[in-house]
Amino acid sequence: MTGGAGLPDVPEVRVVGLPHLTSGFDLVERLDLGTHLKVHGPLAPIGGERLAALAERIALRGRGGAGFPFARKLRAVADSAIRRGVRPVVVVNGSEDEPACRKDTVLLNRAPHLVLDGALLAAEALGARALVVGVTRESTQRSMEHALAERGLSQRRGAPLRARVQRNPVRMVTGESSALIRSADGGPPKPPGRKVRASEAGVGGAPTLLSNAETFAQLAVAARTGADRYRATGLPDEPGTVLLTLSGAVARPLVLEVPSGVPLSYVLQLAGAPPLLQGVLTGGYHGRWLDAPTAHEAVVARAALDAVGGALGAGAVLPLGRDTCPLGEALLVARWLAGESAGQCGPCHRGLPAAARGLEDVLQGGGPTALEALRQVTRAVKRRGACQHPDGSAAFIESALTAFTDDLAAHVLGGGCGRPVRAVLPLQAVREGASGSGGDAGPSGQRLAVDWTLCQGHGLCADIVPELIRLGPDGYPSTAEVSVPRHAQSRAVRAVRRCPALALRLEEDPAGPTGAAGRSVLPVLPARPPGRGRHALGGGPD
């Protein structure tokens, strides 16, 4: 069974029926340009309106989660470009940063030219001036840079189409469209917090067509086969194939290409899921849980999954067996989602840690009062964030409460479900950094400690680092020491510096990493018993 350590960049790939996106995968590990053309054949340019009409005929929607109609997006960018007299930009979003998703990573690593085919079709049709491929993993960066070089595409001045790869850190919010656009303009890879349509003003302020890797690959397949042949596979209202990533309680993680309409139970069987399930998470960590009976009857299609309370989303499918606590598994993911906050808005920075703590209270026997408090928090964070991360994270928790009602009742009304938490759902232990030098996740080698002889219960620390410090009923921190992950280091320093009573300090964490790779990058003092000394970094403003 797979578990919380994460998935490989390129898991095993299998196909049900005839391959479309995965054609040639049985021949080579990676289709270079020559092999790609032998497998798929040449591709002629298509005019803008013809390309939009093709996308409409095959009912092509974005395969990154939102499912927005591609033809509408294409026309919106064209209209904006014509109205403003500005050449647009095309962006391929390959920032697949969920620990349970690998389908786009597989395409970028093994079939990069199929993705580029679709992106270049759109760029040609729009008269685009630039193509940006957003990635987060070193393997995808190498593959796409090599693919661009094979086609003679570069950042060279004067080129009809300037193309480049944009590498960002592996963070959940990095793959959000506005965060990718912001980073392509040289800013931080975080959502800007203002709602501006990319079709109006994206990269460099130009109208921007942004879609994920699978969407462009599907467009390239349809452009070669024609709409009628493409529609011969799958459901009439959702033709074609779907790429899925299967992990969780499976014999081995898989990326699977299937025609739409295939029974979900068959897909789970192929991946070696247990015959008796508690439930299935569909769509990834911003997706929805299905209980076992519903999952058994469901089929793989966007509308069909929506109709039964599931989600196609980012194409991740994660079954849970009966040997683990499903709400405990959900809590591990909720904590990870809280840690993925960009820290820019209250619903994300404060609301998601509060939601994770609320779910923990429910599991620890907080009773109906804790459950109601959790429901209030999840309702409060939705539709108020700078991006969709708070909404998706809250919906994930709400869906778990709905799908596992028996387990919920056991925790709320009794002594718990009696199952251990086996950490079946994959989570990233350490993120990659944008430079490939280690990232900003995992333990930092520091801990944040409270000096009880000085603490006066101001509570400012809980506002600055809510995922680390929680106030108890008396208004004081509920724990004396807590390990600091790398992504929270700067805010931990700020909490120390701003403590009015000088009661916080950063210390070496005896349980933290050792060796050069794990040494702290911030100044710390050796651990001392409570009450001796003041604090580590002084009390002035940061």
CSV table of N, CA, C and O in Angstrom, one decimal, residues 51 74 88 90 118-131 161 209 216:
chain,number,residue,atom,x,y,z
A,51,LEU,N,-10.2,26.3,-34.3
A,51,LEU,CA,-9.7,25.7,-33.1
A,51,LEU,C,-10.7,25.8,-32.0
A,51,LEU,O,-11.0,24.8,-31.3
A,74,LEU,N,-10.5,30.5,-24.9
A,74,LEU,CA,-9.8,30.8,-26.1
A,74,LEU,C,-10.4,32.1,-26.8
A,74,LEU,O,-9.7,33.0,-27.2
A,88,PRO,N,-1.2,38.3,-27.3
A,88,PRO,CA,-1.4,37.6,-26.0
A,88,PRO,C,-0.2,36.7,-25.7
A,88,PRO,O,0.7,36.5,-26.4
A,90,VAL,N,0.5,32.6,-24.0
A,90,VAL,CA,0.0,31.3,-23.7
A,90,VAL,C,0.8,30.7,-22.5
A,90,VAL,O,2.0,30.7,-22.6
A,118,GLY,N,-0.4,21.2,-28.4
A,118,GLY,CA,-1.6,21.9,-28.1
A,118,GLY,C,-1.3,23.3,-27.8
A,118,GLY,O,-2.1,24.2,-28.2
A,119,ALA,N,-0.3,23.6,-27.0
A,119,ALA,CA,0.0,25.0,-26.6
A,119,ALA,C,0.4,25.8,-27.9
A,119,ALA,O,0.0,27.0,-28.0
A,120,LEU,N,1.2,25.2,-28.8
A,120,LEU,CA,1.6,25.9,-30.0
A,120,LEU,C,0.5,26.1,-31.0
A,120,LEU,O,0.4,27.1,-31.7
A,121,LEU,N,-0.5,25.1,-31.0
A,121,LEU,CA,-1.7,25.4,-31.8
A,121,LEU,C,-2.4,26.6,-31.3
A,121,LEU,O,-2.8,27.5,-32.1
A,122,ALA,N,-2.6,26.7,-30.0
A,122,ALA,CA,-3.3,27.9,-29.5
A,122,ALA,C,-2.5,29.2,-29.7
A,122,ALA,O,-3.0,30.2,-30.0
A,123,ALA,N,-1.2,29.1,-29.5
A,123,ALA,CA,-0.3,30.3,-29.7
A,123,ALA,C,-0.4,30.8,-31.1
A,123,ALA,O,-0.4,32.0,-31.4
A,124,GLU,N,-0.3,29.8,-32.1
A,124,GLU,CA,-0.4,30.2,-33.5
A,124,GLU,C,-1.8,30.8,-33.8
A,124,GLU,O,-1.8,31.8,-34.5
A,125,ALA,N,-2.8,30.2,-33.3
A,125,ALA,CA,-4.2,30.7,-33.6
A,125,ALA,C,-4.4,32.1,-33.0
A,125,ALA,O,-5.1,32.9,-33.6
A,126,LEU,N,-3.8,32.4,-31.9
A,126,LEU,CA,-4.0,33.7,-31.2
A,126,LEU,C,-2.9,34.7,-31.7
A,126,LEU,O,-3.1,35.9,-31.4
A,127,GLY,N,-1.9,34.3,-32.4
A,127,GLY,CA,-0.8,35.2,-32.7
A,127,GLY,C,-0.1,35.6,-31.4
A,127,GLY,O,0.3,36.8,-31.3
A,128,ALA,N,0.2,34.7,-30.5
A,128,ALA,CA,0.8,35.0,-29.2
A,128,ALA,C,2.2,35.4,-29.4
A,128,ALA,O,2.9,35.0,-30.3
A,129,ARG,N,2.7,36.2,-28.5
A,129,ARG,CA,4.1,36.6,-28.5
A,129,ARG,C,5.0,35.8,-27.6
A,129,ARG,O,6.2,35.9,-27.7
A,130,ALA,N,4.4,35.1,-26.7
A,130,ALA,CA,5.2,34.3,-25.7
A,130,ALA,C,4.5,33.1,-25.3
A,130,ALA,O,3.2,33.0,-25.2
A,131,LEU,N,5.3,32.1,-24.9
A,131,LEU,CA,4.8,30.8,-24.3
A,131,LEU,C,5.6,30.5,-23.1
A,131,LEU,O,6.8,30.5,-23.1
A,161,LEU,N,8.0,33.8,-31.5
A,161,LEU,CA,7.4,33.3,-30.3
A,161,LEU,C,8.5,33.0,-29.3
A,161,LEU,O,9.3,32.1,-29.5
A,209,LEU,N,-3.9,33.1,-22.2
A,209,LEU,CA,-4.6,31.8,-22.2
A,209,LEU,C,-3.8,30.9,-21.3
A,209,LEU,O,-2.6,30.5,-21.6
A,216,PHE,N,-4.0,20.9,-22.9
A,216,PHE,CA,-3.3,21.1,-24.2
A,216,PHE,C,-3.0,19.8,-24.9
A,216,PHE,O,-3.1,19.8,-26.2
